[in-house]
PDB file of C-alpha atoms in Angstrom:
ATOM      1  CA  MET J   1      66.408  57.576 118.299  1.00 57.00           C
ATOM      2  CA  ASN J   2      63.906  55.105 117.748  1.00 77.00           C
ATOM      3  CA  ASN J   3      65.759  51.867 115.967  1.00 86.00           C
ATOM      4  CA  TYR J   4      69.377  52.888 115.169  1.00 88.00           C
ATOM      5  CA  PHE J   5      72.277  56.589 114.780  1.00 93.00           C
ATOM      6  CA  SER J   6      74.959  56.253 112.964  1.00 92.00           C
ATOM      7  CA  ILE J   7      77.612  59.002 111.534  1.00 93.00           C
ATOM      8  CA  GLY J   8      80.089  57.733 109.445  1.00 91.00           C
ATOM      9  CA  PRO J   9      80.026  56.149 106.171  1.00 89.00           C
ATOM     10  CA  ASP J  10      76.494  54.724 106.022  1.00 87.00           C
ATOM     11  CA  ALA J  11      74.743  57.807 107.193  1.00 88.00           C
ATOM     12  CA  LEU J  12      77.162  59.260 103.897  1.00 88.00           C
ATOM     13  CA  MET J  13      75.869  56.408 101.413  1.00 83.00           C
ATOM     14  CA  ALA J  14      71.894  57.732 102.628  1.00 85.00           C
ATOM     15  CA  LEU J  15      72.211  61.321 102.074  1.00 87.00           C
ATOM     16  CA  ASN J  16      74.094  60.711  98.864  1.00 83.00           C
ATOM     17  CA  PHE J  17      71.147  58.809  97.985  1.00 80.00           C
ATOM     18  CA  HIS J  18      68.575  60.990  99.330  1.00 80.00           C
ATOM     19  CA  ALA J  19      69.775  63.694  97.806  1.00 82.00           C
ATOM     20  CA  ARG J  20      70.406  62.224  94.587  1.00 81.00           C
ATOM     21  CA  ARG J  21      66.739  60.888  95.192  1.00 79.00           C
ATOM     22  CA  GLN J  22      65.387  64.647  95.391  1.00 82.00           C
ATOM     23  CA  GLN J  23      66.624  65.047  91.912  1.00 83.00           C
ATOM     24  CA  SER J  24      65.673  61.894  90.082  1.00 81.00           C
ATOM     25  CA  PRO J  25      62.867  60.690  91.720  1.00 79.00           C
ATOM     26  CA  GLY J  26      61.525  58.687  88.213  1.00 79.00           C
ATOM     27  CA  LEU J  27      65.247  56.941  88.962  1.00 76.00           C
ATOM     28  CA  PHE J  28      64.146  55.434  92.026  1.00 74.00           C
ATOM     29  CA  SER J  29      60.993  52.901  90.743  1.00 80.00           C
ATOM     30  CA  SER J  30      62.797  49.903  91.958  1.00 79.00           C
ATOM     31  CA  ARG J  31      64.433  48.424  94.450  1.00 79.00           C
ATOM     32  CA  LEU J  32      67.058  46.877  91.733  1.00 77.00           C
ATOM     33  CA  LEU J  33      67.982  50.079  90.822  1.00 74.00           C
ATOM     34  CA  ASN J  34      68.370  51.685  94.336  1.00 71.00           C
ATOM     35  CA  LYS J  35      70.857  49.062  95.775  1.00 75.00           C
ATOM     36  CA  ALA J  36      72.325  49.798  92.995  1.00 73.00           C
ATOM     37  CA  MET J  37      72.684  53.470  93.524  1.00 72.00           C
ATOM     38  CA  TYR J  38      73.797  52.338  97.653  1.00 69.00           C
ATOM     39  CA  PHE J  39      76.471  50.203  95.967  1.00 72.00           C
ATOM     40  CA  PHE J  40      77.809  53.029  93.629  1.00 71.00           C
ATOM     41  CA  TYR J  41      77.719  55.597  96.720  1.00 66.00           C
ATOM     42  CA  GLY J  42      79.565  53.196  98.729  1.00 64.00           C
ATOM     43  CA  THR J  43      82.712  51.676  95.956  1.00 70.00           C
ATOM     44  CA  ARG J  44      83.180  55.702  95.898  1.00 68.00           C
ATOM     45  CA  ASP J  45      83.584  55.918  99.833  1.00 64.00           C
ATOM     46  CA  CYS J  46      85.631  53.316  99.373  1.00 60.00           C
ATOM     47  CA  LEU J  47      88.076  55.794  96.960  1.00 66.00           C
ATOM     48  CA  VAL J  48      87.537  59.024  98.434  1.00 68.00           C
ATOM     49  CA  GLN J  49      87.264  58.860 102.170  1.00 70.00           C
ATOM     50  CA  THR J  50      85.096  61.544 102.608  1.00 73.00           C
ATOM     51  CA  CYS J  51      84.615  59.579 106.479  1.00 79.00           C
ATOM     52  CA  ARG J  52      88.429  58.665 107.639  1.00 84.00           C
ATOM     53  CA  ASP J  53      89.463  59.645 110.787  1.00 89.00           C
ATOM     54  CA  LEU J  54      86.760  59.668 112.601  1.00 90.00           C
ATOM     55  CA  ASP J  55      87.909  58.891 115.989  1.00 90.00           C
ATOM     56  CA  GLN J  56      90.103  61.993 115.975  1.00 92.00           C
ATOM     57  CA  LYS J  57      87.159  63.998 114.683  1.00 93.00           C
ATOM     58  CA  ILE J  58      84.196  63.053 118.462  1.00 93.00           C
ATOM     59  CA  GLU J  59      84.335  62.039 121.773  1.00 95.00           C
ATOM     60  CA  LEU J  60      82.220  59.017 122.576  1.00 96.00           C
ATOM     61  CA  GLU J  61      81.021  58.598 126.622  1.00 96.00           C
ATOM     62  CA  MET J  62      78.943  55.298 127.438  1.00 96.00           C
ATOM     63  CA  ASP J  63      77.108  55.937 130.976  1.00 95.00           C
ATOM     64  CA  GLY J  64      79.834  58.473 131.530  1.00 94.00           C
ATOM     65  CA  GLU J  65      82.866  56.124 130.700  1.00 96.00           C
ATOM     66  CA  ARG J  66      85.178  57.376 127.721  1.00 96.00           C
ATOM     67  CA  VAL J  67      85.524  55.288 125.369  1.00 95.00           C
ATOM     68  CA  SER J  68      88.964  55.173 123.170  1.00 93.00           C
ATOM     69  CA  LEU J  69      88.509  54.619 119.950  1.00 93.00           C
ATOM     70  CA  PRO J  70      90.762  53.192 117.700  1.00 93.00           C
ATOM     71  CA  LYS J  71      91.259  54.670 113.788  1.00 93.00           C
ATOM     72  CA  LEU J  72      87.199  54.396 112.080  1.00 92.00           C
ATOM     73  CA  GLU J  73      85.456  55.748 110.134  1.00 91.00           C
ATOM     74  CA  GLY J  74      81.897  54.877 111.552  1.00 92.00           C
ATOM     75  CA  VAL J  75      79.845  54.483 114.393  1.00 95.00           C
ATOM     76  CA  ILE J  76      76.440  53.405 115.183  1.00 92.00           C
ATOM     77  CA  VAL J  77      73.914  52.951 118.351  1.00 93.00           C
ATOM     78  CA  LEU J  78      71.129  50.287 117.893  1.00 90.00           C
ATOM     79  CA  ASN J  79      68.532  50.248 119.471  1.00 87.00           C
ATOM     80  CA  ILE J  80      67.428  46.931 117.288  1.00 82.00           C
ATOM     81  CA  ALA J  81      69.178  43.906 116.619  1.00 78.00           C
ATOM     82  CA  TYR J  82      68.652  44.617 112.620  1.00 74.00           C
ATOM     83  CA  TRP J  83      70.291  47.374 111.137  1.00 78.00           C
ATOM     84  CA  GLY J  84      70.710  48.697 106.945  1.00 73.00           C
ATOM     85  CA  GLY J  85      67.406  46.335 105.712  1.00 72.00           C
ATOM     86  CA  GLY J  86      68.600  43.439 107.729  1.00 72.00           C
ATOM     87  CA  CYS J  87      71.509  43.011 108.803  1.00 76.00           C
ATOM     88  CA  ARG J  88      71.891  41.991 112.771  1.00 80.00           C
ATOM     89  CA  LEU J  89      74.889  43.952 113.333  1.00 81.00           C
ATOM     90  CA  TRP J  90      75.843  43.419 116.781  1.00 83.00           C
ATOM     91  CA  GLU J  91      75.734  39.715 116.101  1.00 78.00           C
ATOM     92  CA  GLY J  92      78.112  40.111 113.218  1.00 67.00           C
ATOM     93  CA  THR J  93      79.098  36.675 111.911  1.00 65.00           C
ATOM     94  CA  GLY J  94      78.635  34.426 115.244  1.00 68.00           C
ATOM     95  CA  SER J  95      82.459  33.691 115.419  1.00 71.00           C
ATOM     96  CA  GLN J  96      82.959  36.154 118.850  1.00 71.00           C
ATOM     97  CA  THR J  97      80.541  35.645 121.766  1.00 74.00           C
ATOM     98  CA  CYS J  98      79.060  38.694 122.497  1.00 75.00           C
ATOM     99  CA  PRO J  99      76.175  39.225 125.180  1.00 79.00           C
ATOM    100  CA  PRO J 100      73.198  39.398 123.668  1.00 78.00           C
ATOM    101  CA  ALA J 101      71.143  42.254 122.337  1.00 79.00           C
ATOM    102  CA  SER J 102      67.738  42.790 123.175  1.00 76.00           C
ATOM    103  CA  HIS J 103      65.504  45.099 122.673  1.00 74.00           C
ATOM    104  CA  GLN J 104      63.626  44.961 125.668  1.00 75.00           C
ATOM    105  CA  ASP J 105      66.453  45.460 128.131  1.00 81.00           C
ATOM    106  CA  GLY J 106      67.321  49.312 128.323  1.00 83.00           C
ATOM    107  CA  LEU J 107      70.561  49.155 126.565  1.00 89.00           C
ATOM    108  CA  LEU J 108      71.968  49.888 123.268  1.00 92.00           C
ATOM    109  CA  GLU J 109      74.461  48.055 120.252  1.00 92.00           C
ATOM    110  CA  VAL J 110      77.744  50.161 120.046  1.00 93.00           C
ATOM    111  CA  VAL J 111      80.086  49.573 117.401  1.00 92.00           C
ATOM    112  CA  GLY J 112      82.440  50.782 115.168  1.00 92.00           C
ATOM    113  CA  VAL J 113      82.960  50.346 111.635  1.00 90.00           C
ATOM    114  CA  TYR J 114      86.147  51.127 109.713  1.00 91.00           C
ATOM    115  CA  GLY J 115      84.911  52.942 105.898  1.00 84.00           C
ATOM    116  CA  SER J 116      81.742  51.591 103.763  1.00 80.00           C
ATOM    117  CA  PHE J 117      83.785  48.490 102.171  1.00 82.00           C
ATOM    118  CA  HIS J 118      83.882  47.186 106.121  1.00 83.00           C
ATOM    119  CA  CYS J 119      79.881  47.861 106.623  1.00 79.00           C
ATOM    120  CA  ALA J 120      79.416  45.604 102.885  1.00 80.00           C
ATOM    121  CA  GLN J 121      81.531  42.891 104.352  1.00 84.00           C
ATOM    122  CA  ILE J 122      79.498  43.315 107.683  1.00 82.00           C
ATOM    123  CA  HIS J 123      76.391  43.252 105.223  1.00 80.00           C
ATOM    124  CA  VAL J 124      77.336  39.539 103.147  1.00 82.00           C
ATOM    125  CA  GLY J 125      78.504  38.086 106.455  1.00 83.00           C
ATOM    126  CA  LEU J 126      82.314  38.198 105.814  1.00 87.00           C
ATOM    127  CA  ALA J 127      83.064  40.404 108.445  1.00 86.00           C
ATOM    128  CA  ASP J 128      81.987  41.053 112.469  1.00 85.00           C
ATOM    129  CA  PRO J 129      81.219  45.296 113.706  1.00 86.00           C
ATOM    130  CA  LEU J 130      84.054  46.919 116.375  1.00 89.00           C
ATOM    131  CA  ARG J 131      81.670  46.425 119.319  1.00 90.00           C
ATOM    132  CA  LEU J 132      83.088  49.005 121.291  1.00 93.00           C
ATOM    133  CA  GLY J 133      79.741  48.149 123.990  1.00 91.00           C
ATOM    134  CA  GLN J 134      76.693  48.087 125.882  1.00 92.00           C
ATOM    135  CA  ALA J 135      74.976  51.328 127.658  1.00 93.00           C
ATOM    136  CA  HIS J 136      72.139  52.734 128.735  1.00 93.00           C
ATOM    137  CA  THR J 137      73.377  56.199 127.646  1.00 94.00           C
ATOM    138  CA  VAL J 138      75.074  57.114 124.428  1.00 95.00           C
ATOM    139  CA  ARG J 139      76.899  60.417 124.357  1.00 96.00           C
ATOM    140  CA  LEU J 140      78.446  61.483 121.295  1.00 95.00           C
ATOM    141  CA  THR J 141      80.749  64.482 120.599  1.00 95.00           C
ATOM    142  CA  LEU J 142      81.322  65.835 117.217  1.00 94.00           C
ATOM    143  CA  LYS J 143      83.955  68.462 118.191  1.00 93.00           C
ATOM    144  CA  SER J 144      84.733  69.574 114.747  1.00 83.00           C
ATOM    145  CA  SER J 145      83.901  69.880 111.102  1.00 87.00           C
ATOM    146  CA  VAL J 146      80.377  68.101 109.389  1.00 91.00           C
ATOM    147  CA  MET J 147      79.924  64.805 109.455  1.00 93.00           C
ATOM    148  CA  PRO J 148      76.862  62.907 107.655  1.00 92.00           C
ATOM    149  CA  MET J 149      74.247  61.511 110.237  1.00 93.00           C
ATOM    150  CA  GLN J 150      71.274  59.869 110.566  1.00 92.00           C
ATOM    151  CA  VAL J 151      67.914  58.420 112.150  1.00 91.00           C
ATOM    152  CA  ASP J 152      66.115  55.613 111.610  1.00 88.00           C
ATOM    153  CA  GLY J 153      68.065  56.780 107.405  1.00 84.00           C
ATOM    154  CA  GLU J 154      66.279  59.826 107.442  1.00 90.00           C
ATOM    155  CA  PRO J 155      70.413  61.594 106.745  1.00 91.00           C
ATOM    156  CA  TRP J 156      71.697  65.541 107.164  1.00 93.00           C
ATOM    157  CA  ASP J 157      74.387  66.830 107.279  1.00 92.00           C
ATOM    158  CA  GLN J 158      76.129  68.151 110.315  1.00 94.00           C
ATOM    159  CA  GLY J 159      78.138  70.384 112.585  1.00 94.00           C
ATOM    160  CA  PRO J 160      79.979  70.519 115.836  1.00 95.00           C
ATOM    161  CA  CYS J 161      77.531  69.955 118.579  1.00 95.00           C
ATOM    162  CA  THR J 162      76.697  67.257 121.242  1.00 95.00           C
ATOM    163  CA  LEU J 163      73.752  64.320 120.874  1.00 94.00           C
ATOM    164  CA  LEU J 164      73.072  62.415 124.552  1.00 94.00           C
ATOM    165  CA  ILE J 165      71.309  58.741 123.102  1.00 92.00           C
ATOM    166  CA  SER J 166      68.912  57.555 125.464  1.00 90.00           C
ATOM    167  CA  HIS J 167      65.643  54.831 126.339  1.00 81.00           C
ATOM    168  CA  LYS J 168      63.786  57.180 126.927  1.00 77.00           C
ATOM    169  CA  THR J 169      59.761  55.876 126.776  1.00 72.00           C
ATOM    170  CA  ARG J 170      59.024  51.456 125.763  1.00 69.00           C
ATOM    171  CA  ALA J 171      56.452  51.038 122.947  1.00 69.00           C
ATOM    172  CA  LEU J 172      54.030  47.423 123.275  1.00 72.00           C
ATOM    173  CA  MET J 173      55.145  45.368 119.456  1.00 70.00           C
ATOM    174  CA  ILE J 174      53.083  43.366 117.625  1.00 78.00           C
ATOM    175  CA  GLN J 175      55.589  40.338 116.693  1.00 75.00           C
ATOM    176  CA  ALA J 176      54.660  37.032 114.819  1.00 80.00           C
ATOM    177  CA  PRO J 177      54.293  33.371 117.526  1.00 83.00           C
ATOM    178  CA  PRO J 178      56.288  31.668 118.653  1.00 81.00           C
ATOM    179  CA  GLY J 179      57.601  28.728 115.042  1.00 76.00           C
ATOM    180  CA  THR J 180      56.232  30.977 112.121  1.00 71.00           C
ATOM    181  CA  SER J 181      58.595  33.231 109.741  1.00 62.00           C
ATOM    182  CA  ASP J 182      57.077  35.707 107.503  1.00 55.00           C
ATOM    183  CA  GLN J 183      57.708  33.804 105.216  1.00 55.00           C
ATOM    184  CA  GLU J 184      55.154  31.181 105.791  1.00 51.00           C
ATOM    185  CA  GLU J 185      51.666  31.072 104.015  1.00 49.00           C
ATOM    186  CA  GLY J 186      47.965  29.443 105.467  1.00 46.00           C
ATOM    187  CA  PRO J 187      45.144  28.393 104.123  1.00 45.00           C
ATOM    188  CA  LYS J 188      43.786  31.158 102.098  1.00 45.00           C
ATOM    189  CA  GLY J 189      40.959  33.194 103.021  1.00 42.00           C
ATOM    190  CA  SER J 190      42.643  32.017 106.838  1.00 40.00           C
ATOM    191  CA  GLN J 191      44.645  35.201 109.718  1.00 41.00           C
ATOM    192  CA  GLU J 192      47.725  34.515 111.663  1.00 40.00           C
ATOM    193  CA  THR J 193      47.165  35.161 115.015  1.00 39.00           C
ATOM    194  CA  LEU J 194      49.360  37.791 116.402  1.00 39.00           C
ATOM    195  CA  SER J 195      50.938  38.404 120.225  1.00 39.00           C
ATOM    196  CA  THR J 196      51.853  41.247 121.173  1.00 40.00           C
ATOM    197  CA  GLU J 197      54.778  41.628 123.302  1.00 44.00           C
ATOM    198  CA  GLY J 198      54.890  43.814 126.434  1.00 44.00           C
ATOM    199  CA  PRO J 199      56.878  45.900 128.219  1.00 44.00           C
TER     200      PRO J 199
END
């Protein structure tokens, strides 16, 4: 895993999107149509709730401690602050204080979602995720059935298994200097200086 892993409704939307794109690649030629397809698959899952009762189908351990799960449809493990196209999932709306998320601390953030509608609410800033905690190692056991999973947007259907997620190595990342954003443009012909962030 590089950025995030998930099991549940967001993985299901990605899996449906991927399958449809494989069938009809010409339909997926614009960002607007792609978002419309995600909206369609998310809305459909709100009605069908394919991933319901996930809490009964999985066992979750964080740093060797079993986590008691409420009624959930999805679990997301984050290694970065952003998820699903730019949403700062761990922070949520900012209405609740939580330990900071950092890609440098060796900790994975683990959150739960109640369904596709909850994912949509989080994306537009109307809801917070269920923060399950931070851990160095996450062990997820799918006890029964086949569930959709994804790693960094690459979805698949997975049968019963045990997944162990932990940090292995670190990589250098390029970052713009503090106080700049990717929306700012310098004078024509100039190059922006980038700094690297090390271990």
